[in-house]
């Protein structure tokens, strides 16, 4: 018998165990339900036209028509979940008025975000926030049309259903950090609701560690469309941060870090969570902020310097978004529930819930991560400050070739509860990152170092 010796990488991959599953996260993910998602989407569609410009007065709300009725219902859902957990969710309406002249807003319009907060259970970590969002407003073929149907089942009742379902399944549990569930409005006119939220968060100096924005996550059940991939969801993330200063962009260019923004680390984190908690459902990262020349609410957070990504189905059907329902030359137009794959939306909800729960269970990322560059040497020395909040029991250094996009699972060096390490590996050949790990194996987002002379 010939024994082939294992390479170092193979030995490491055999010895480094896959992270243990957290039974609380497994239980939460299991609760996400296609039937609940279906009920939410059908209810939102029942408001007929959820344009931010549609009537929101008491009469319209009483009739169950328009954006006002829709947001009252979203609020009542959050409140219902809160009742089931002894009032664990704080439910708020964040309201402001946009006055013309403003893009696609022809008259003074109140815009209302519906926000539910599951406060962190650990006072030392409750200031750290992870958010999931969708937009509950809809539109049809004409931005100004508030009288014809604008069902918006996929765009974006599906994303709203994901945010609601995450609130329902996660509010049954407690996490050290805070999780926020958001239904935005004003998206279709130009990201008004999310821009307001992100600007207020930045002004209040909120520590938002990640935003998962879900927009058009309905899958696709259009008859005869055989090219939908029901096991894939795209995850869009910015490379060079929108909020980077000219000096930061210069440094990114000088160190080849175009593929290492905080949003890109978040996309990689989702990639790592998926096989653990939603096996068979695969996030497909896309290395650009959004689809070609299109946008979504995550961009509002990127503009303010927060890590935020967009989840969207793999293959969109443009006959079924932003279209007034109708038949034309044998083609059916309209964003209707019959084209939505509820099992798919439930998988997207599971992926969101598992990611949020993992992040909110994990220690804060290490701060002030630095790569010492003073001496010319082939070893690499990294330093960092301890993860704030006291949950970390060890740190891990990751590395990957500069041309790879994922952190290879075997390229992990556990360094104990230290704030410095030297690895026999040249910083010129790889990209490094450091993450914090707690006693149960929950891992923080990875942080790439800044060079220190
Ligand atoms: Zn949308």
Short mmCIF file of C-alpha atoms and ligand atoms in Angstrom, two decimals:
data_model
loop_
_atom_site.label_atom_id
_atom_site.label_comp_id
_atom_site.label_asym_id
_atom_site.label_seq_id
_atom_site.Cartn_x
_atom_site.Cartn_y
_atom_site.Cartn_z
CA UNK A 1 0.00 0.00 0.00
CA UNK A 2 1.35 3.40 -0.96
CA UNK A 3 0.79 6.18 1.55
CA UNK A 4 0.73 9.63 0.03
CA UNK A 5 1.75 12.21 2.64
CA UNK A 6 -0.76 15.00 3.17
CA UNK A 7 0.20 18.54 2.32
CA UNK A 8 0.22 21.05 5.16
CA UNK A 9 -3.05 22.47 3.90
CA UNK A 10 -4.66 19.03 3.83
CA UNK A 11 -3.42 18.26 7.35
CA UNK A 12 -4.82 21.55 8.55
CA UNK A 13 -8.17 20.99 6.90
CA UNK A 14 -8.35 17.56 8.55
CA UNK A 15 -7.51 18.90 11.96
CA UNK A 16 -9.48 22.17 11.88
CA UNK A 17 -12.99 21.20 12.83
CA UNK A 18 -16.05 22.69 11.17
CA UNK A 19 -17.60 25.18 13.61
CA UNK A 20 -20.17 23.68 15.96
CA UNK A 21 -23.77 24.48 15.13
CA UNK A 22 -25.56 26.69 17.64
CA UNK A 23 -28.79 24.89 18.65
CA UNK A 24 -30.55 28.23 19.16
CA UNK A 25 -29.79 29.29 15.58
CA UNK A 26 -30.80 25.86 14.25
CA UNK A 27 -34.13 26.17 16.09
CA UNK A 28 -34.80 29.70 14.79
CA UNK A 29 -33.98 28.80 11.20
CA UNK A 30 -36.25 25.76 11.36
CA UNK A 31 -39.22 27.99 12.26
CA UNK A 32 -39.13 30.03 9.02
CA UNK A 33 -42.18 29.01 7.04
CA UNK A 34 -43.21 29.21 3.36
CA UNK A 35 -46.85 29.38 4.50
CA UNK A 36 -46.16 32.45 6.65
CA UNK A 37 -44.22 34.08 3.85
CA UNK A 38 -47.12 33.42 1.46
CA UNK A 39 -49.65 34.90 3.90
CA UNK A 40 -47.51 38.04 4.33
CA UNK A 41 -47.02 38.58 0.60
CA UNK A 42 -50.71 38.02 -0.19
CA UNK A 43 -51.72 40.41 2.58
CA UNK A 44 -49.38 43.14 1.29
CA UNK A 45 -50.72 42.64 -2.25
CA UNK A 46 -54.27 43.04 -0.90
CA UNK A 47 -53.56 46.76 -0.27
CA UNK A 48 -53.78 47.02 -4.08
CA UNK A 49 -51.31 49.87 -4.66
CA UNK A 50 -48.58 50.56 -2.08
CA UNK A 51 -47.01 53.48 -3.89
CA UNK A 52 -45.48 55.91 -1.43
CA UNK A 53 -47.61 58.52 -3.25
CA UNK A 54 -50.87 56.60 -2.67
CA UNK A 55 -53.47 57.83 -0.15
CA UNK A 56 -52.57 57.24 3.50
CA UNK A 57 -55.45 59.07 5.22
CA UNK A 58 -57.81 57.46 7.74
CA UNK A 59 -60.42 56.67 5.08
CA UNK A 60 -57.90 54.84 2.88
CA UNK A 61 -56.54 52.95 5.90
CA UNK A 62 -60.11 51.98 6.92
CA UNK A 63 -60.71 50.70 3.36
CA UNK A 64 -57.50 48.66 3.46
CA UNK A 65 -56.09 50.45 0.42
CA UNK A 66 -52.76 52.16 -0.15
CA UNK A 67 -49.41 52.64 1.54
CA UNK A 68 -50.90 53.85 4.85
CA UNK A 69 -52.95 50.70 5.31
CA UNK A 70 -49.92 48.61 4.39
CA UNK A 71 -47.67 50.19 7.01
CA UNK A 72 -50.34 49.97 9.73
CA UNK A 73 -50.54 46.26 8.97
CA UNK A 74 -46.75 45.81 9.07
CA UNK A 75 -46.70 47.56 12.43
CA UNK A 76 -49.51 45.33 13.73
CA UNK A 77 -47.55 42.24 12.64
CA UNK A 78 -44.42 43.36 14.51
CA UNK A 79 -46.61 44.10 17.55
CA UNK A 80 -48.21 40.69 17.33
CA UNK A 81 -44.77 38.98 17.35
CA UNK A 82 -43.79 41.19 20.26
CA UNK A 83 -46.83 40.06 22.25
CA UNK A 84 -45.69 36.46 21.78
CA UNK A 85 -42.29 37.25 23.35
CA UNK A 86 -43.52 39.31 26.29
CA UNK A 87 -42.98 42.66 24.59
CA UNK A 88 -39.40 41.92 23.45
CA UNK A 89 -39.70 44.05 20.29
CA UNK A 90 -39.74 47.83 20.34
CA UNK A 91 -41.92 48.86 17.39
CA UNK A 92 -41.62 52.36 15.93
CA UNK A 93 -42.83 54.37 12.96
CA UNK A 94 -40.00 56.59 11.69
CA UNK A 95 -41.76 59.34 9.79
CA UNK A 96 -40.63 62.41 7.81
CA UNK A 97 -41.99 64.53 4.97
CA UNK A 98 -40.41 65.08 1.57
CA UNK A 99 -41.36 68.35 -0.11
CA UNK A 100 -41.04 69.01 -3.82
CA UNK A 101 -39.02 69.75 -5.78
CA UNK A 102 -37.75 66.22 -5.18
CA UNK A 103 -37.08 63.38 -7.58
CA UNK A 104 -40.35 61.52 -8.40
CA UNK A 105 -42.19 63.22 -5.49
CA UNK A 106 -44.70 65.65 -7.07
CA UNK A 107 -46.38 66.80 -3.83
CA UNK A 108 -45.47 66.91 -0.11
CA UNK A 109 -45.36 63.27 0.95
CA UNK A 110 -45.00 61.65 4.33
CA UNK A 111 -42.61 58.72 4.22
CA UNK A 112 -42.76 56.19 7.04
CA UNK A 113 -40.31 53.40 7.87
CA UNK A 114 -41.64 50.68 10.17
CA UNK A 115 -38.90 49.51 12.55
CA UNK A 116 -38.84 46.72 15.15
CA UNK A 117 -35.88 46.32 17.50
CA UNK A 118 -34.88 43.18 19.40
CA UNK A 119 -32.58 44.70 22.01
CA UNK A 120 -29.34 42.91 22.81
CA UNK A 121 -29.41 40.86 26.03
CA UNK A 122 -25.82 41.73 27.02
CA UNK A 123 -25.37 45.36 28.16
CA UNK A 124 -21.75 45.30 26.96
CA UNK A 125 -22.83 44.31 23.45
CA UNK A 126 -26.36 45.72 23.05
CA UNK A 127 -24.99 48.85 21.37
CA UNK A 128 -23.90 46.74 18.41
CA UNK A 129 -26.65 46.52 15.79
CA UNK A 130 -27.35 44.16 12.89
CA UNK A 131 -30.25 44.95 10.55
CA UNK A 132 -32.43 43.23 7.96
CA UNK A 133 -34.60 45.20 5.56
CA UNK A 134 -37.07 45.11 2.72
CA UNK A 135 -39.21 47.90 1.22
CA UNK A 136 -42.98 47.68 1.59
CA UNK A 137 -43.81 50.31 -1.05
CA UNK A 138 -44.59 49.22 -4.61
CA UNK A 139 -45.15 50.76 -8.03
CA UNK A 140 -46.62 49.86 -11.40
CA UNK A 141 -45.61 51.01 -14.91
CA UNK A 142 -46.12 54.68 -13.99
CA UNK A 143 -44.46 56.25 -10.93
CA UNK A 144 -47.40 58.65 -10.47
CA UNK A 145 -50.17 56.07 -10.85
CA UNK A 146 -51.85 55.39 -7.50
CA UNK A 147 -55.18 54.08 -8.82
CA UNK A 148 -54.30 50.94 -10.82
CA UNK A 149 -52.95 47.81 -9.18
CA UNK A 150 -49.30 47.78 -8.11
CA UNK A 151 -49.12 44.36 -6.45
CA UNK A 152 -45.34 44.36 -5.85
CA UNK A 153 -45.41 40.73 -4.73
CA UNK A 154 -41.77 40.16 -5.59
CA UNK A 155 -40.65 43.83 -5.53
CA UNK A 156 -40.71 44.03 -2.64
CA UNK A 157 -43.36 42.25 -0.58
CA UNK A 158 -40.89 39.34 -0.73
CA UNK A 159 -38.14 41.34 1.02
CA UNK A 160 -40.63 42.73 3.54
CA UNK A 161 -41.77 39.16 4.23
CA UNK A 162 -38.13 38.21 4.88
CA UNK A 163 -37.73 41.04 7.41
CA UNK A 164 -41.02 40.11 9.11
CA UNK A 165 -40.20 36.40 9.16
CA UNK A 166 -36.77 37.13 10.69
CA UNK A 167 -38.50 39.20 13.39
CA UNK A 168 -40.96 36.39 14.08
CA UNK A 169 -38.42 33.55 14.37
CA UNK A 170 -35.60 35.48 16.07
CA UNK A 171 -37.78 37.23 18.66
CA UNK A 172 -38.31 33.85 20.32
CA UNK A 173 -34.61 33.95 21.29
CA UNK A 174 -32.10 36.25 22.99
CA UNK A 175 -28.81 37.45 21.56
CA UNK A 176 -26.02 39.55 23.11
CA UNK A 177 -26.17 42.19 20.35
CA UNK A 178 -29.19 44.04 18.96
CA UNK A 179 -31.11 43.03 15.82
CA UNK A 180 -33.29 45.52 13.92
CA UNK A 181 -36.02 44.58 11.41
CA UNK A 182 -36.97 47.33 8.96
CA UNK A 183 -39.68 47.88 6.33
CA UNK A 184 -38.68 50.93 4.28
CA UNK A 185 -40.88 53.20 2.16
CA UNK A 186 -40.00 55.62 -0.62
CA UNK A 187 -37.62 53.12 -2.24
CA UNK A 188 -39.21 53.33 -5.67
CA UNK A 189 -38.91 57.13 -5.79
CA UNK A 190 -35.20 57.07 -4.92
CA UNK A 191 -34.31 55.28 -1.64
CA UNK A 192 -35.87 58.06 0.46
CA UNK A 193 -36.77 55.96 3.51
CA UNK A 194 -33.42 54.19 3.80
CA UNK A 195 -31.47 57.40 3.13
CA UNK A 196 -33.28 59.07 6.02
CA UNK A 197 -32.70 56.07 8.30
CA UNK A 198 -28.99 55.73 7.45
CA UNK A 199 -28.33 59.49 7.80
CA UNK A 200 -30.04 59.52 11.21
CA UNK A 201 -28.06 56.42 12.27
CA UNK A 202 -24.79 58.06 11.22
CA UNK A 203 -25.71 61.32 12.99
CA UNK A 204 -26.54 59.37 16.17
CA UNK A 205 -23.22 57.50 15.85
CA UNK A 206 -25.02 54.13 15.92
CA UNK A 207 -22.78 51.08 15.72
CA UNK A 208 -24.49 49.30 12.81
CA UNK A 209 -22.25 46.32 12.01
CA UNK A 210 -24.17 44.97 9.02
CA UNK A 211 -27.31 45.50 6.96
CA UNK A 212 -28.90 42.71 4.92
CA UNK A 213 -31.21 44.31 2.38
CA UNK A 214 -33.65 42.00 0.63
CA UNK A 215 -35.15 43.28 -2.60
CA UNK A 216 -36.72 40.98 -5.22
CA UNK A 217 -36.13 37.72 -3.38
CA UNK A 218 -39.28 36.02 -4.68
CA UNK A 219 -37.69 33.38 -6.86
CA UNK A 220 -39.62 32.96 -10.04
CA UNK A 221 -42.44 30.63 -10.98
CA UNK A 222 -43.14 32.09 -14.39
CA UNK A 223 -44.44 29.22 -16.53
CA UNK A 224 -41.85 27.93 -19.04
CA UNK A 225 -38.97 29.84 -17.40
CA UNK A 226 -36.53 27.00 -16.93
CA UNK A 227 -33.49 29.14 -16.22
CA UNK A 228 -34.31 30.25 -12.70
CA UNK A 229 -31.91 28.72 -10.14
CA UNK A 230 -33.98 28.05 -7.00
CA UNK A 231 -30.91 27.03 -4.99
CA UNK A 232 -29.05 30.33 -5.54
CA UNK A 233 -29.47 33.87 -4.25
CA UNK A 234 -27.23 36.71 -5.37
CA UNK A 235 -25.42 38.81 -2.77
CA UNK A 236 -24.29 42.16 -4.16
CA UNK A 237 -21.58 44.07 -2.29
CA UNK A 238 -19.53 47.18 -3.02
CA UNK A 239 -15.77 46.86 -3.55
CA UNK A 240 -14.35 50.33 -3.02
CA UNK A 241 -16.60 51.83 -0.30
CA UNK A 242 -18.89 54.65 -1.42
CA UNK A 243 -17.93 56.52 1.75
CA UNK A 244 -14.14 56.18 1.30
CA UNK A 245 -12.22 59.46 1.41
CA UNK A 246 -9.69 60.30 -1.34
CA UNK A 247 -6.90 59.31 1.09
CA UNK A 248 -8.58 55.98 1.80
CA UNK A 249 -9.03 55.31 -1.91
CA UNK A 250 -5.34 56.03 -2.44
CA UNK A 251 -4.47 53.48 0.25
CA UNK A 252 -6.86 50.90 -1.20
CA UNK A 253 -5.16 51.30 -4.58
CA UNK A 254 -1.67 51.18 -3.07
CA UNK A 255 -2.33 47.97 -1.10
CA UNK A 256 -4.58 46.14 -3.60
CA UNK A 257 -7.58 46.07 -1.27
CA UNK A 258 -10.27 46.75 -3.88
CA UNK A 259 -11.92 43.42 -2.99
CA UNK A 260 -11.90 43.88 0.79
CA UNK A 261 -14.47 46.45 1.87
CA UNK A 262 -16.47 45.74 5.06
CA UNK A 263 -19.49 45.01 2.82
CA UNK A 264 -17.46 42.38 0.93
CA UNK A 265 -16.45 40.78 4.26
CA UNK A 266 -20.16 40.65 5.09
CA UNK A 267 -20.88 38.89 1.78
CA UNK A 268 -18.14 36.35 2.64
CA UNK A 269 -19.65 35.87 6.10
CA UNK A 270 -23.01 34.99 4.51
CA UNK A 271 -21.16 32.46 2.31
CA UNK A 272 -19.76 30.80 5.43
CA UNK A 273 -23.07 30.76 7.31
CA UNK A 274 -25.11 29.22 4.48
CA UNK A 275 -23.67 25.67 4.38
CA UNK A 276 -23.87 25.49 8.20
CA UNK A 277 -27.49 26.51 8.65
CA UNK A 278 -29.17 26.41 5.22
CA UNK A 279 -27.39 23.56 3.44
CA UNK A 280 -28.31 23.27 -0.23
CA UNK A 281 -29.12 26.96 -0.56
CA UNK A 282 -26.16 28.89 -1.89
CA UNK A 283 -25.40 32.61 -1.81
CA UNK A 284 -23.74 33.68 -5.07
CA UNK A 285 -21.63 36.75 -4.37
CA UNK A 286 -21.58 39.44 -7.04
CA UNK A 287 -18.66 41.84 -6.73
CA UNK A 288 -20.47 45.07 -7.55
CA UNK A 289 -22.74 47.33 -5.49
CA UNK A 290 -25.92 46.40 -7.32
CA UNK A 291 -27.24 45.32 -10.72
CA UNK A 292 -26.00 47.45 -13.65
CA UNK A 293 -26.91 51.10 -12.97
CA UNK A 294 -29.68 50.10 -10.59
CA UNK A 295 -29.95 50.62 -6.85
CA UNK A 296 -31.50 49.56 -3.58
CA UNK A 297 -31.73 50.51 0.08
CA UNK A 298 -28.36 48.97 1.01
CA UNK A 299 -26.68 51.75 -1.00
CA UNK A 300 -28.06 54.34 1.46
CA UNK A 301 -26.08 52.58 4.21
CA UNK A 302 -22.95 52.27 2.06
CA UNK A 303 -23.13 56.05 1.46
CA UNK A 304 -22.95 56.58 5.23
CA UNK A 305 -20.04 54.16 5.69
CA UNK A 306 -21.95 51.09 6.94
CA UNK A 307 -21.41 47.52 5.69
CA UNK A 308 -24.51 46.57 3.71
CA UNK A 309 -25.34 44.05 0.99
CA UNK A 310 -28.28 43.32 -1.30
CA UNK A 311 -29.87 39.89 -1.67
CA UNK A 312 -31.77 39.32 -4.93
CA UNK A 313 -33.02 36.24 -6.77
CA UNK A 314 -30.64 34.78 -9.32
CA UNK A 315 -32.60 35.63 -12.47
CA UNK A 316 -35.11 38.46 -12.57
CA UNK A 317 -38.21 38.54 -14.77
CA UNK A 318 -38.74 42.11 -15.96
CA UNK A 319 -42.30 41.37 -17.11
CA UNK A 320 -43.11 40.91 -13.43
CA UNK A 321 -41.69 44.01 -11.80
CA UNK A 322 -42.75 47.68 -12.11
CA UNK A 323 -45.52 46.58 -14.50
CA UNK A 324 -49.23 47.37 -14.40
CA UNK A 325 -50.95 43.95 -14.53
CA UNK A 326 -52.23 43.29 -18.08
CA UNK A 327 -52.05 40.96 -21.06
CA UNK A 328 -50.26 42.16 -24.18
CA UNK A 329 -49.73 39.97 -27.26
CA UNK A 330 -50.20 36.86 -25.15
CA UNK A 331 -47.71 37.96 -22.48
CA UNK A 332 -48.90 38.47 -18.91
CA UNK A 333 -47.37 41.45 -17.13
CA UNK A 334 -47.52 42.32 -13.43
CA UNK A 335 -45.73 41.55 -10.17
CA UNK A 336 -48.22 39.02 -8.83
CA UNK A 337 -48.05 36.42 -6.05
CA UNK A 338 -48.63 33.59 -8.53
CA UNK A 339 -45.13 34.22 -9.91
CA UNK A 340 -43.50 34.05 -6.46
CA UNK A 341 -41.86 30.89 -5.13
CA UNK A 342 -42.74 30.97 -1.41
CA UNK A 343 -40.39 28.11 -0.52
CA UNK A 344 -37.58 30.13 -2.09
CA UNK A 345 -38.46 33.24 -0.07
CA UNK A 346 -38.48 31.09 3.08
CA UNK A 347 -34.94 29.91 2.25
CA UNK A 348 -33.84 33.54 1.85
CA UNK A 349 -35.44 34.27 5.25
CA UNK A 350 -33.54 31.32 6.77
CA UNK A 351 -30.26 32.60 5.36
CA UNK A 352 -30.93 36.10 6.73
CA UNK A 353 -32.00 34.78 10.14
CA UNK A 354 -28.93 32.52 10.43
CA UNK A 355 -26.60 35.36 9.44
CA UNK A 356 -28.18 37.87 11.85
CA UNK A 357 -28.21 35.36 14.70
CA UNK A 358 -24.58 34.39 14.07
CA UNK A 359 -23.47 38.03 14.01
CA UNK A 360 -25.51 38.99 17.07
CA UNK A 361 -24.21 35.97 19.01
CA UNK A 362 -20.57 36.62 18.10
CA UNK A 363 -18.09 38.99 19.74
CA UNK A 364 -17.58 42.43 18.22
CA UNK A 365 -14.87 42.41 15.56
CA UNK A 366 -11.38 43.25 16.79
CA UNK A 367 -10.59 46.99 16.57
CA UNK A 368 -7.53 48.83 15.22
CA UNK A 369 -6.26 45.88 13.19
CA UNK A 370 -2.81 46.72 11.83
CA UNK A 371 -0.13 45.09 9.71
CA UNK A 372 3.35 46.27 10.69
CA UNK A 373 5.30 47.40 7.68
CA UNK A 374 8.24 49.21 9.27
CA UNK A 375 10.77 46.45 8.60
CA UNK A 376 11.30 44.74 5.27
CA UNK A 377 10.83 41.07 6.17
CA UNK A 378 9.15 37.94 4.91
CA UNK A 379 7.29 37.33 8.18
CA UNK A 380 4.12 39.29 8.87
CA UNK A 381 3.20 40.81 12.21
CA UNK A 382 -0.41 41.76 12.93
CA UNK A 383 -1.66 43.69 15.94
CA UNK A 384 -5.15 44.61 17.10
CA UNK A 385 -7.12 45.86 20.08
CA UNK A 386 -9.26 43.41 22.01
CA UNK A 387 -12.80 42.92 20.75
CA UNK A 388 -14.96 45.40 22.72
CA UNK A 389 -17.69 43.86 24.88
CA UNK A 390 -15.71 41.05 26.45
CA UNK A 391 -17.17 38.08 24.53
CA UNK A 392 -14.00 37.09 22.66
CA UNK A 393 -11.96 34.18 24.03
CA UNK A 394 -9.61 33.91 21.07
CA UNK A 395 -8.75 35.41 17.71
CA UNK A 396 -8.19 33.89 14.31
CA UNK A 397 -5.99 35.18 11.52
CA UNK A 398 -7.22 34.35 8.01
CA UNK A 399 -5.32 34.66 4.76
CA UNK A 400 -5.96 34.09 1.09
CA UNK A 401 -4.07 34.57 -2.16
CA UNK A 402 -4.67 38.06 -3.55
CA UNK A 403 -6.50 36.55 -6.54
CA UNK A 404 -8.94 34.43 -4.47
CA UNK A 405 -12.30 35.80 -3.47
CA UNK A 406 -13.26 33.55 -0.51
CA UNK A 407 -11.24 32.91 2.68
CA UNK A 408 -10.18 29.24 2.22
CA UNK A 409 -11.40 27.34 5.30
CA UNK A 410 -7.97 25.75 5.84
CA UNK A 411 -6.16 29.11 5.95
CA UNK A 412 -6.98 29.87 9.58
CA UNK A 413 -4.49 30.35 12.40
CA UNK A 414 -5.93 30.38 15.93
CA UNK A 415 -3.83 32.71 18.06
CA UNK A 416 -5.48 32.46 21.50
CA UNK A 417 -6.56 35.44 23.53
CA UNK A 418 -3.76 37.65 22.21
CA UNK A 419 -3.62 41.00 20.43
CA UNK A 420 -0.57 40.33 18.29
CA UNK A 421 0.88 37.53 16.20
CA UNK A 422 3.69 36.96 13.72
CA UNK A 423 3.16 34.49 10.88
CA UNK A 424 5.90 33.04 8.66
CA UNK A 425 4.10 34.28 5.54
CA UNK A 426 4.77 37.38 3.48
CA UNK A 427 2.14 40.11 3.56
CA UNK A 428 3.16 40.89 -0.03
CA UNK A 429 1.74 37.59 -1.27
CA UNK A 430 -1.57 37.30 0.59
CA UNK A 431 -4.42 39.27 2.11
CA UNK A 432 -4.78 38.91 5.88
CA UNK A 433 -7.74 39.44 8.17
CA UNK A 434 -8.44 38.99 11.87
CA UNK A 435 -11.69 37.92 13.53
CA UNK A 436 -12.80 37.42 17.12
CA UNK A 437 -14.25 34.11 18.36
CA UNK A 438 -16.19 33.35 21.54
CA UNK A 439 -16.12 30.26 23.76
CA UNK A 440 -18.86 28.56 21.71
CA UNK A 441 -17.23 29.23 18.35
CA UNK A 442 -19.32 32.22 17.18
CA UNK A 443 -17.17 34.28 14.83
CA UNK A 444 -17.19 38.01 14.21
CA UNK A 445 -16.90 39.63 10.80
CA UNK A 446 -13.32 39.54 9.51
CA UNK A 447 -11.36 42.79 9.55
CA UNK A 448 -8.52 43.43 7.11
CA UNK A 449 -5.57 45.33 8.59
CA UNK A 450 -4.42 48.80 7.75
CA UNK A 451 -0.67 49.15 7.22
CA UNK A 452 1.28 50.72 10.07
CA UNK A 453 4.68 52.20 9.42
ZN1 LIG B 1 -37.34 46.98 -5.04
#
